[in-house]
mmCIF file of C-alpha atoms (C1' of nucleotides) in Angstrom:
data_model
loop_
_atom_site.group_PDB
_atom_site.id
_atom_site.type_symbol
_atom_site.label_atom_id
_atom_site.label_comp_id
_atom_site.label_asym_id
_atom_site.label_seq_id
_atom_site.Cartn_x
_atom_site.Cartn_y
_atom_site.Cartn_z
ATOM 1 C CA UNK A 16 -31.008 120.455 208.334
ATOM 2 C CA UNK A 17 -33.399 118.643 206.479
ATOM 3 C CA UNK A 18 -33.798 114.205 207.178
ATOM 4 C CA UNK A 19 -31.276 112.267 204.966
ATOM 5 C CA UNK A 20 -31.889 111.712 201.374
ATOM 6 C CA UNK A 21 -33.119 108.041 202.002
ATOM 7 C CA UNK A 22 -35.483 108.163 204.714
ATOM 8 C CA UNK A 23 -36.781 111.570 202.926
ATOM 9 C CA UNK A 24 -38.335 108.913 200.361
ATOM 10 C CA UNK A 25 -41.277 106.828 200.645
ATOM 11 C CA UNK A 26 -41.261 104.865 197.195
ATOM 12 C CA UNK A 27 -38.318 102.199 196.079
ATOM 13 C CA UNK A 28 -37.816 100.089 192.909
ATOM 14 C CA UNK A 29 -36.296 97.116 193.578
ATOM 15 C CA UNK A 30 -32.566 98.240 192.022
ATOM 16 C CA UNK A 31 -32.432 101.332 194.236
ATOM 17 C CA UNK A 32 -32.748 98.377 197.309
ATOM 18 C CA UNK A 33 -30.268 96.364 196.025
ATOM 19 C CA UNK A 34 -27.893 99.318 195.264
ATOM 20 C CA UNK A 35 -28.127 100.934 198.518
ATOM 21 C CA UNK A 36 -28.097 97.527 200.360
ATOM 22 C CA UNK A 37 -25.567 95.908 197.862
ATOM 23 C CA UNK A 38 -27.491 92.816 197.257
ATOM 24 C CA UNK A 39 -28.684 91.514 194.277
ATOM 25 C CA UNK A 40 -32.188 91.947 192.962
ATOM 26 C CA UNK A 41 -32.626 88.444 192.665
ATOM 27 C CA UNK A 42 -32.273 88.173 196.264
ATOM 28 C CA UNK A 43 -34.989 90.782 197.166
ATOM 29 C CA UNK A 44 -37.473 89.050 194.359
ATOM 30 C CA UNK A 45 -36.089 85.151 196.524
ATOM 31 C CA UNK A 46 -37.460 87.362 199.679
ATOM 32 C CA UNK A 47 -40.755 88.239 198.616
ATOM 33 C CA UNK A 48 -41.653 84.579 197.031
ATOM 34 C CA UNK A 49 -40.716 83.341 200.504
ATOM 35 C CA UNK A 50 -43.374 85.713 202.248
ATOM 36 C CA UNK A 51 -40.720 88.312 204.066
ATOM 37 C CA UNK A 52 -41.342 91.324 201.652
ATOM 38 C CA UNK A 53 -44.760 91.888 200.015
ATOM 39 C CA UNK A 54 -44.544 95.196 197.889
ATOM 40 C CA UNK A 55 -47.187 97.118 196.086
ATOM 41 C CA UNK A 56 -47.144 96.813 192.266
ATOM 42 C CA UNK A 57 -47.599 98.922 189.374
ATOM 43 C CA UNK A 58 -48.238 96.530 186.695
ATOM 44 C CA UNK A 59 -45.972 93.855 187.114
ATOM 45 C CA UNK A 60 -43.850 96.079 188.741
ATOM 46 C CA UNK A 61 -42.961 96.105 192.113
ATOM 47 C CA UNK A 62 -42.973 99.226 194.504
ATOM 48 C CA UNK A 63 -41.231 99.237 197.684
ATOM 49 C CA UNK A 64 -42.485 101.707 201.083
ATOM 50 C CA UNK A 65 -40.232 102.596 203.711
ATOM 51 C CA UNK A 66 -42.051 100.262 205.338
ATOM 52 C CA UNK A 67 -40.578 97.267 203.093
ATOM 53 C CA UNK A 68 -37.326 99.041 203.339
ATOM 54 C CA UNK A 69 -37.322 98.589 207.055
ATOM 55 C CA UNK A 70 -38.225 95.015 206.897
ATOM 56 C CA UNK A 71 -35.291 94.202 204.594
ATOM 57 C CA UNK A 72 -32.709 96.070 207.013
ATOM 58 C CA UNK A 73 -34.362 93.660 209.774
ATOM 59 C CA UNK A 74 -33.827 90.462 207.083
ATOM 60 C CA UNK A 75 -30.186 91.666 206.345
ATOM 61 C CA UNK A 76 -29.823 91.756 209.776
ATOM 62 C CA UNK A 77 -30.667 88.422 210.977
ATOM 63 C CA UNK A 78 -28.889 87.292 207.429
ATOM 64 C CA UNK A 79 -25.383 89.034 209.501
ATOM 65 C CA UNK A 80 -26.277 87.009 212.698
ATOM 66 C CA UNK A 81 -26.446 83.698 210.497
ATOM 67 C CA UNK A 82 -29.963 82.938 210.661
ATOM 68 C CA UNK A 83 -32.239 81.236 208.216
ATOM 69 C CA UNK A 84 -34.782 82.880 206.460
ATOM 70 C CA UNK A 85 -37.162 80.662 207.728
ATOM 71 C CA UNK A 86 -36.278 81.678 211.359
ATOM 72 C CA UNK A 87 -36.148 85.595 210.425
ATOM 73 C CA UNK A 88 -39.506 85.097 208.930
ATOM 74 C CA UNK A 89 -40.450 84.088 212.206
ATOM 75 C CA UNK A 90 -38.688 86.930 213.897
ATOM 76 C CA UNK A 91 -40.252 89.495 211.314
ATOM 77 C CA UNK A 92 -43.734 87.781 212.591
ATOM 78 C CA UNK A 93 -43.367 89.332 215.852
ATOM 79 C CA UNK A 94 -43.014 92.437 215.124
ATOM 80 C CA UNK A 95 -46.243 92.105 212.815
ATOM 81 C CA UNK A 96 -47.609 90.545 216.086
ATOM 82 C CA UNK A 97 -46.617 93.526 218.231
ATOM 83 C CA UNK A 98 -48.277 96.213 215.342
ATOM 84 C CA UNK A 99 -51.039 93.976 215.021
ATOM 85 C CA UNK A 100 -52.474 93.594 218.691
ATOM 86 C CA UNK A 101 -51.942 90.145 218.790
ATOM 87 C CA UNK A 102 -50.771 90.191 222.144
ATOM 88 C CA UNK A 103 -52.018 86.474 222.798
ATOM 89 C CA UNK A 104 -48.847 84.069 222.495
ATOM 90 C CA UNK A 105 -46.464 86.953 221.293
ATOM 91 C CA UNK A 106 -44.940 86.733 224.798
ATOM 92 C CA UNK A 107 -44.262 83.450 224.921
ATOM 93 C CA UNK A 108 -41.807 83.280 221.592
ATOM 94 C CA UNK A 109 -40.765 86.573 221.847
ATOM 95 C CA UNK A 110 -39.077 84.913 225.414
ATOM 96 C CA UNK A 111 -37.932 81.634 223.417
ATOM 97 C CA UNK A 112 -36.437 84.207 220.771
ATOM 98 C CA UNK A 113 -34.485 85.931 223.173
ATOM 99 C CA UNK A 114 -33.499 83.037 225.429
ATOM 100 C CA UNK A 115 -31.715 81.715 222.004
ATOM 101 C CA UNK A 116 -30.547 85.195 221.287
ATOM 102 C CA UNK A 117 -28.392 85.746 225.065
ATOM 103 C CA UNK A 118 -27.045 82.056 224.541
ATOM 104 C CA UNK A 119 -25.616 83.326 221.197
ATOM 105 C CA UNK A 120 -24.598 86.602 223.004
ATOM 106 C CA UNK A 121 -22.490 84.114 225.482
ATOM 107 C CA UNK A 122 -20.711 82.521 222.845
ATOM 108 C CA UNK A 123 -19.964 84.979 220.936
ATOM 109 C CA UNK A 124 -17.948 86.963 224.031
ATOM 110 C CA UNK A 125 -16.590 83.887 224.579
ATOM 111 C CA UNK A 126 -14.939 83.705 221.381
ATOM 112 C CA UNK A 127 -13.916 87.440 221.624
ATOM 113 C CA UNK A 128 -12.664 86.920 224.834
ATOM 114 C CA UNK A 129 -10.575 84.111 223.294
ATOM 115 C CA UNK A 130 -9.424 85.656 220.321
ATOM 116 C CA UNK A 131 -8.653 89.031 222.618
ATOM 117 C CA UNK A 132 -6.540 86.634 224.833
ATOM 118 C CA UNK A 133 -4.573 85.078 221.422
ATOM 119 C CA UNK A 134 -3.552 88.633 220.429
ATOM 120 C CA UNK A 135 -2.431 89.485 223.538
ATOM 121 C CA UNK A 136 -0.190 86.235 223.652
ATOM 122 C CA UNK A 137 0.748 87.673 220.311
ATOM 123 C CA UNK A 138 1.626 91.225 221.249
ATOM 124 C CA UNK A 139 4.118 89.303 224.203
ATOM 125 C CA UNK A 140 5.821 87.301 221.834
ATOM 126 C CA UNK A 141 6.634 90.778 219.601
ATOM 127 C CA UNK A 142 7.463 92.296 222.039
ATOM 128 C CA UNK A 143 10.530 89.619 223.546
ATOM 129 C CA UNK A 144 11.189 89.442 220.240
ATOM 130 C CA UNK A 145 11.605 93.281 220.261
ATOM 131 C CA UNK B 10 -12.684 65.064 243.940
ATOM 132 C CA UNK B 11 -11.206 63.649 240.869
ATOM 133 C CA UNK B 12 -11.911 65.240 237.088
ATOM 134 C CA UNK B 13 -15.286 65.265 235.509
ATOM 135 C CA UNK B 14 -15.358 61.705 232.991
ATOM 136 C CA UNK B 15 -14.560 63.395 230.069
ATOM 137 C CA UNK B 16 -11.709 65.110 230.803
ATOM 138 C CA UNK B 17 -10.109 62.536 232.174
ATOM 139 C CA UNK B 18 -10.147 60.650 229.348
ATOM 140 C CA UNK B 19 -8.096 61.465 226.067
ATOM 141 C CA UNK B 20 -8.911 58.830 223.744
ATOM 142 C CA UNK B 21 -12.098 59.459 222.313
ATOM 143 C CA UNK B 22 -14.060 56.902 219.197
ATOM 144 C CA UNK B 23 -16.294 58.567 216.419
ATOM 145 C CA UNK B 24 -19.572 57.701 218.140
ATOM 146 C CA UNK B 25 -18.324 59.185 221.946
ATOM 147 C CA UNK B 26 -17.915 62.217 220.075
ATOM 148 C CA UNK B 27 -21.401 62.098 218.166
ATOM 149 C CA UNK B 28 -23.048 60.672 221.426
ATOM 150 C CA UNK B 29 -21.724 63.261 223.772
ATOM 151 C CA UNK B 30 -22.053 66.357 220.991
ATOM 152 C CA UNK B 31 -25.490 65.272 219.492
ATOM 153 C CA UNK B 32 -24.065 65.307 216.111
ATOM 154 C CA UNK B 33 -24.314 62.612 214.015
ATOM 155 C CA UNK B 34 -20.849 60.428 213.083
ATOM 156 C CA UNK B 35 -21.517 61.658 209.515
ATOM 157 C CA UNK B 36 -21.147 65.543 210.548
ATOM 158 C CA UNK B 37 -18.056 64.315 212.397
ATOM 159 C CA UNK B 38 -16.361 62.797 208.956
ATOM 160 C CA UNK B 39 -17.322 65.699 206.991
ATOM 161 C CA UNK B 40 -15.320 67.804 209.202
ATOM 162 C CA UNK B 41 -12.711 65.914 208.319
ATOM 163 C CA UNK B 42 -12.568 65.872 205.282
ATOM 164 C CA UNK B 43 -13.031 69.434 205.478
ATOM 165 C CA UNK B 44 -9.689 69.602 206.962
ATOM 166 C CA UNK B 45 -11.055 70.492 210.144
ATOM 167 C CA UNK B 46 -10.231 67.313 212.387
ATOM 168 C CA UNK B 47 -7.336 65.412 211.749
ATOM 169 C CA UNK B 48 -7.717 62.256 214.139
ATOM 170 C CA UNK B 49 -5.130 59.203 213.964
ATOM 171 C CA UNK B 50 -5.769 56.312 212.686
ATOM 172 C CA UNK B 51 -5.147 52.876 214.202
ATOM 173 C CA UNK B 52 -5.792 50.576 210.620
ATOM 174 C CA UNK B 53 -8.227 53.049 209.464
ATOM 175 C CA UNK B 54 -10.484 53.014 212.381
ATOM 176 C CA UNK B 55 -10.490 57.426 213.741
ATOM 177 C CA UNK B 56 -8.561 57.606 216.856
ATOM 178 C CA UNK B 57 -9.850 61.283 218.280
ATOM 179 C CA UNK B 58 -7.727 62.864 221.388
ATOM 180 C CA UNK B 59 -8.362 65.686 223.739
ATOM 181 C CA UNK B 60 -7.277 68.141 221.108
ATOM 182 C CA UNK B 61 -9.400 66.897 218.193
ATOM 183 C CA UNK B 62 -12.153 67.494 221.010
ATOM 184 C CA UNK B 63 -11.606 70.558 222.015
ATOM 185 C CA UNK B 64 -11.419 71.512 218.059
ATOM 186 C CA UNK B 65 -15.039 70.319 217.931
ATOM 187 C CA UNK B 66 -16.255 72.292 220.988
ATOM 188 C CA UNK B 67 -14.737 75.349 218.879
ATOM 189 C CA UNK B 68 -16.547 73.827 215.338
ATOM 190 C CA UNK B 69 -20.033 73.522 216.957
ATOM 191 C CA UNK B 70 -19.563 76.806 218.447
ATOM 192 C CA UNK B 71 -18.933 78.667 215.259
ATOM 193 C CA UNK B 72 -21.767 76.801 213.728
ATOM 194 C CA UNK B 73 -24.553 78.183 216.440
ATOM 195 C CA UNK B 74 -22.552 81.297 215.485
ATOM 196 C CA UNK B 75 -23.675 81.224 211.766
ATOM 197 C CA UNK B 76 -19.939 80.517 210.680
ATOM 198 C CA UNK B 77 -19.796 78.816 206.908
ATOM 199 C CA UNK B 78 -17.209 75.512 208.028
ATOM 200 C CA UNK B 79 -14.679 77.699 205.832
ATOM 201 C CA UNK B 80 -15.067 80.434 208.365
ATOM 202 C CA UNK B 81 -14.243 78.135 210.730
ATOM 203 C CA UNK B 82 -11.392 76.844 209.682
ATOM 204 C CA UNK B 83 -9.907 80.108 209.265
ATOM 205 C CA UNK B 84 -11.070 80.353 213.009
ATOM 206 C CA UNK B 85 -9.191 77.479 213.918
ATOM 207 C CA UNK B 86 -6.058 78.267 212.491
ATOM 208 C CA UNK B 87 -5.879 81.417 214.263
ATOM 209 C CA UNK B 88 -5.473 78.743 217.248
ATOM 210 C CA UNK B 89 -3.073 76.644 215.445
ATOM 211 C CA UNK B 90 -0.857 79.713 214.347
ATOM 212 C CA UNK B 91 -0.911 80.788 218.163
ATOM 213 C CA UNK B 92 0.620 77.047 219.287
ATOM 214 C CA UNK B 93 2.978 77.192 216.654
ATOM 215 C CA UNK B 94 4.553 80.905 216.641
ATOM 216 C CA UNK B 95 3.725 82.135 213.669
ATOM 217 C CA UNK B 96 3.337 85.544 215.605
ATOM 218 C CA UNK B 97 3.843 87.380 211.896
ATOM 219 C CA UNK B 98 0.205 87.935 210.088
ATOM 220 C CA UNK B 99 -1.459 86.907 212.951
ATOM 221 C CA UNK B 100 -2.186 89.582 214.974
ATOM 222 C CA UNK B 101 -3.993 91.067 211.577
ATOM 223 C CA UNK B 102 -6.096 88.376 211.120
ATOM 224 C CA UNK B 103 -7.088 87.978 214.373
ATOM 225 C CA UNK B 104 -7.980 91.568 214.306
ATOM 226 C CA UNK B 105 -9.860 91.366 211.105
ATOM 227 C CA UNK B 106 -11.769 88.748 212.556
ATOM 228 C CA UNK B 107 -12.617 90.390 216.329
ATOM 229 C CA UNK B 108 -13.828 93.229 214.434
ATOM 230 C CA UNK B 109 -16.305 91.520 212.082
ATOM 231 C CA UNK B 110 -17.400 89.702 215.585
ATOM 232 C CA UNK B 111 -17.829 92.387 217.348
ATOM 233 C CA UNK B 112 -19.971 94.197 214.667
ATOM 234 C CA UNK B 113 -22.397 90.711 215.192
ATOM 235 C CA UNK B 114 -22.107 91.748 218.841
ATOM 236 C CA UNK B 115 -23.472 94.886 217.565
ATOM 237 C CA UNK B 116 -26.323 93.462 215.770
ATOM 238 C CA UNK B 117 -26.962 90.815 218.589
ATOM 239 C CA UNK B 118 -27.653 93.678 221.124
ATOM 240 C CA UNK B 119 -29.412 95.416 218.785
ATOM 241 C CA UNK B 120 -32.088 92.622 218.142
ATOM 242 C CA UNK B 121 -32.045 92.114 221.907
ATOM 243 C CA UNK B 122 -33.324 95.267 222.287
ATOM 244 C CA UNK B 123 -35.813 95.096 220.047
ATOM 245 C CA UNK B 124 -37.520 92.380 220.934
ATOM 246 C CA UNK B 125 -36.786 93.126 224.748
ATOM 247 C CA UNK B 126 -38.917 96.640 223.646
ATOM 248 C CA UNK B 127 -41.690 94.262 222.039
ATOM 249 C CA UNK B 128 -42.213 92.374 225.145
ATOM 250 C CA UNK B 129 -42.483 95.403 227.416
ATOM 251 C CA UNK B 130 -45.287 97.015 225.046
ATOM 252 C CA UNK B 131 -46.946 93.293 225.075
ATOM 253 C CA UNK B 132 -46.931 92.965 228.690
ATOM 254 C CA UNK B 133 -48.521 96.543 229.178
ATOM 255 C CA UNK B 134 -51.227 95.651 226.879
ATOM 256 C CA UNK B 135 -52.173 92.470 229.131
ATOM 257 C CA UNK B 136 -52.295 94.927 232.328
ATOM 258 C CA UNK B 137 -54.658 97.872 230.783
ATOM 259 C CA UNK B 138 -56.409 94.728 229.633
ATOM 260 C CA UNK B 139 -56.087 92.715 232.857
ATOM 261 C "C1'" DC C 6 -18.822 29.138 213.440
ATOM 262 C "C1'" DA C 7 -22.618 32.458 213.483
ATOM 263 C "C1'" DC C 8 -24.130 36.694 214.939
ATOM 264 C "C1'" DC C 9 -24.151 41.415 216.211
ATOM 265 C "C1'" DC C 10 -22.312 45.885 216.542
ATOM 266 C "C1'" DC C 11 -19.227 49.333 215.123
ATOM 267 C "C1'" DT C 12 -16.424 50.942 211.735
ATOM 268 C "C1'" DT C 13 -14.894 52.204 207.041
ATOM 269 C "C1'" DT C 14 -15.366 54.370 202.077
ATOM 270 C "C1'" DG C 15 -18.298 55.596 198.206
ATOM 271 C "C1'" DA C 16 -22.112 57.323 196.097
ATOM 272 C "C1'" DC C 17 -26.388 59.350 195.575
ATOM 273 C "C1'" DG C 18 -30.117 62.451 197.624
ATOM 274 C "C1'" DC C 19 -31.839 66.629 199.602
ATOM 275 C "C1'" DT C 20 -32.804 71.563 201.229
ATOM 276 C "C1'" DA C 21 -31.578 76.438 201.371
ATOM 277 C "C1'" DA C 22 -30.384 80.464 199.094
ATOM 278 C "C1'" DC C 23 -29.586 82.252 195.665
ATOM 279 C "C1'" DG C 24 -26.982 82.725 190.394
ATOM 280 C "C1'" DT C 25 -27.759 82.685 185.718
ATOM 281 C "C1'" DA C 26 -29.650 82.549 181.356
ATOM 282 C "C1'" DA C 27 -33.801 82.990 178.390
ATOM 283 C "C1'" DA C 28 -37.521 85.498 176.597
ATOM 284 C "C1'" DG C 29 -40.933 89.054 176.720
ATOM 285 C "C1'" DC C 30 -42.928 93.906 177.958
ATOM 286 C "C1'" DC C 31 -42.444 98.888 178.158
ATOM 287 C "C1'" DA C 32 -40.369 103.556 177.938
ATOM 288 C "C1'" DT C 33 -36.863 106.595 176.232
ATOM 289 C "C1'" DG C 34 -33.814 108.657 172.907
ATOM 290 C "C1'" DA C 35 -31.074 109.090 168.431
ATOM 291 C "C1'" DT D 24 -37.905 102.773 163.755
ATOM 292 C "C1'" DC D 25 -34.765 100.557 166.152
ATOM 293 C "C1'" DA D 26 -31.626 100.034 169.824
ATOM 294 C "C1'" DT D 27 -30.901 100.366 174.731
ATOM 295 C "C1'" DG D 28 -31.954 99.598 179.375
ATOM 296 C "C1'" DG D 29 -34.766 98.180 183.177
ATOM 297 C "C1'" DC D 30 -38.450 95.443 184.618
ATOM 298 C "C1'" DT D 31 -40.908 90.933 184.647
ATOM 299 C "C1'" DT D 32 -41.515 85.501 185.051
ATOM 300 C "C1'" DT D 33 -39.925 80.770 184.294
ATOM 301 C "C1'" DA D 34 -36.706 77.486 184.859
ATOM 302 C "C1'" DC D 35 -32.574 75.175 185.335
ATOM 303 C "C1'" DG D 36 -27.780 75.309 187.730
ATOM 304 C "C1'" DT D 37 -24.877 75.615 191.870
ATOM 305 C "C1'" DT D 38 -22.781 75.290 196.570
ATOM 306 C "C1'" DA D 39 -22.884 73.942 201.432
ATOM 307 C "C1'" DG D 40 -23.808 70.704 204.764
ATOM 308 C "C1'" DC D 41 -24.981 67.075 205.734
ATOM 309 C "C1'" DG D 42 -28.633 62.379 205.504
ATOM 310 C "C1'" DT D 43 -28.994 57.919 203.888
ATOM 311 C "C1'" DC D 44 -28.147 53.706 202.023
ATOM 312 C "C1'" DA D 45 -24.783 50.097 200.279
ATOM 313 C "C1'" DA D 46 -21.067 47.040 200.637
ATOM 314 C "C1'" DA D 47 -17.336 45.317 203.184
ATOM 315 C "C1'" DG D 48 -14.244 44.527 207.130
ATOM 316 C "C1'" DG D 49 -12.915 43.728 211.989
ATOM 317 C "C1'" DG D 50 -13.795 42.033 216.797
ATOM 318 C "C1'" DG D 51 -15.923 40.261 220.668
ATOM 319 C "C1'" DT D 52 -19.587 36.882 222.341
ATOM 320 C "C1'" DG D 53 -22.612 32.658 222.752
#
DNA sequence: CACCCCTTTGACGCTAACGTAAAGCCATGA
DNA sequence: TCATGGCTTTACGTTAGCGTCAAAGGGGTG
């Protein structure tokens, strides 16, 4: 069994990106003017690595978990910091990062708690109804 | 022991709210008019009670979730339909919705992980330094 | 009465995150 | 050769979520 056809690959053009992530290319172009991708070019055109690829899962990501791009330019920082032997204050906000991450983890099994307990209330009522 | 101040009160004005939420009175009004506060009115000063309170708790939590105020209001009315028996089409939509939160759950662990794995690799590059 | 503080609505301003032309360059194929 | 299609940059448009006056109206106090 060979590796799947993506990860196979080591060069991207910006459609194949936005196909496989379903995103438009304007978006990925809106990424790299704000400093979170920084491809290789050709020309004028651009050429994306697997690295790059795996920086844009990371940016779709924190786009799911509702963060800025400012603040996932921050979080793609670290892990720059972390290849980059810039030990030296990495600690520090990678322990602010994650102290704001587990407060979101709290509320968001709070709300799936709640919503858990509303279908449950819901599944009763059904069921008197019968 | 009697109840904690503000749940013993139920009438609420436009700056209690923004004082004890650390929103501003603006935020507040834009909710409103959003459709997702309804206070009374006594002449056309806001009256807000218990329940227009509790509706903000669950507005400001979306928001640290990354909800869009639409979101939200779909949110809420998953509450409102639960008060008001409208079992039918609820327990759909609150399904819909538990599983788009718990793929964020997903994500949220995920990144937890991550960065929890970046801080252990940190930390043993200060001791072989140390 | 004058003053201050809180409230209201209305309107304009602002940033983020793109969408949407517009116009040009380059390669391919009939 | 010319059309087609994908790539580029530049630039203006758009929506959400408020911030920030502006103007006006209570309502209590000295």
């Amino acid at each position: 069994m060979n590796r799947s056809v993506t990860e196979s690959r080591d060069l991207f053009a910006i459609a194949d990106l936005a196909r496989e992530f379903d995103i438009s290319t304007r978006a990925i172009r809106f990424y790299e003017a704000k400093g979170l991708l920084s491809p290789e070019r050709v020309g004028a055109t651009r050429i994306f690595r697997r690295r790059d690829r795996a920086r844009l899962i990371l940016i779709l990501r924190g786009k799911r978990l509702g963060f800025s791009l400012r603040d996932i330019s921050d979080y793609l920082s670290l892990y720059d910091a972390n290849r980059s032997q810039q030990v030296h204050l990495l600690t520090a906000k990678v322990d602010e990062r994650l102290a704001s991450l587990e407060a979101q983890l709290q509320d968001l099994q709070t709300t799936i708690a709640e919503l858990k307990e509303i279908r449950k209330l819901a599944d009763e009522r059904l069921d008197k109804a019968g």
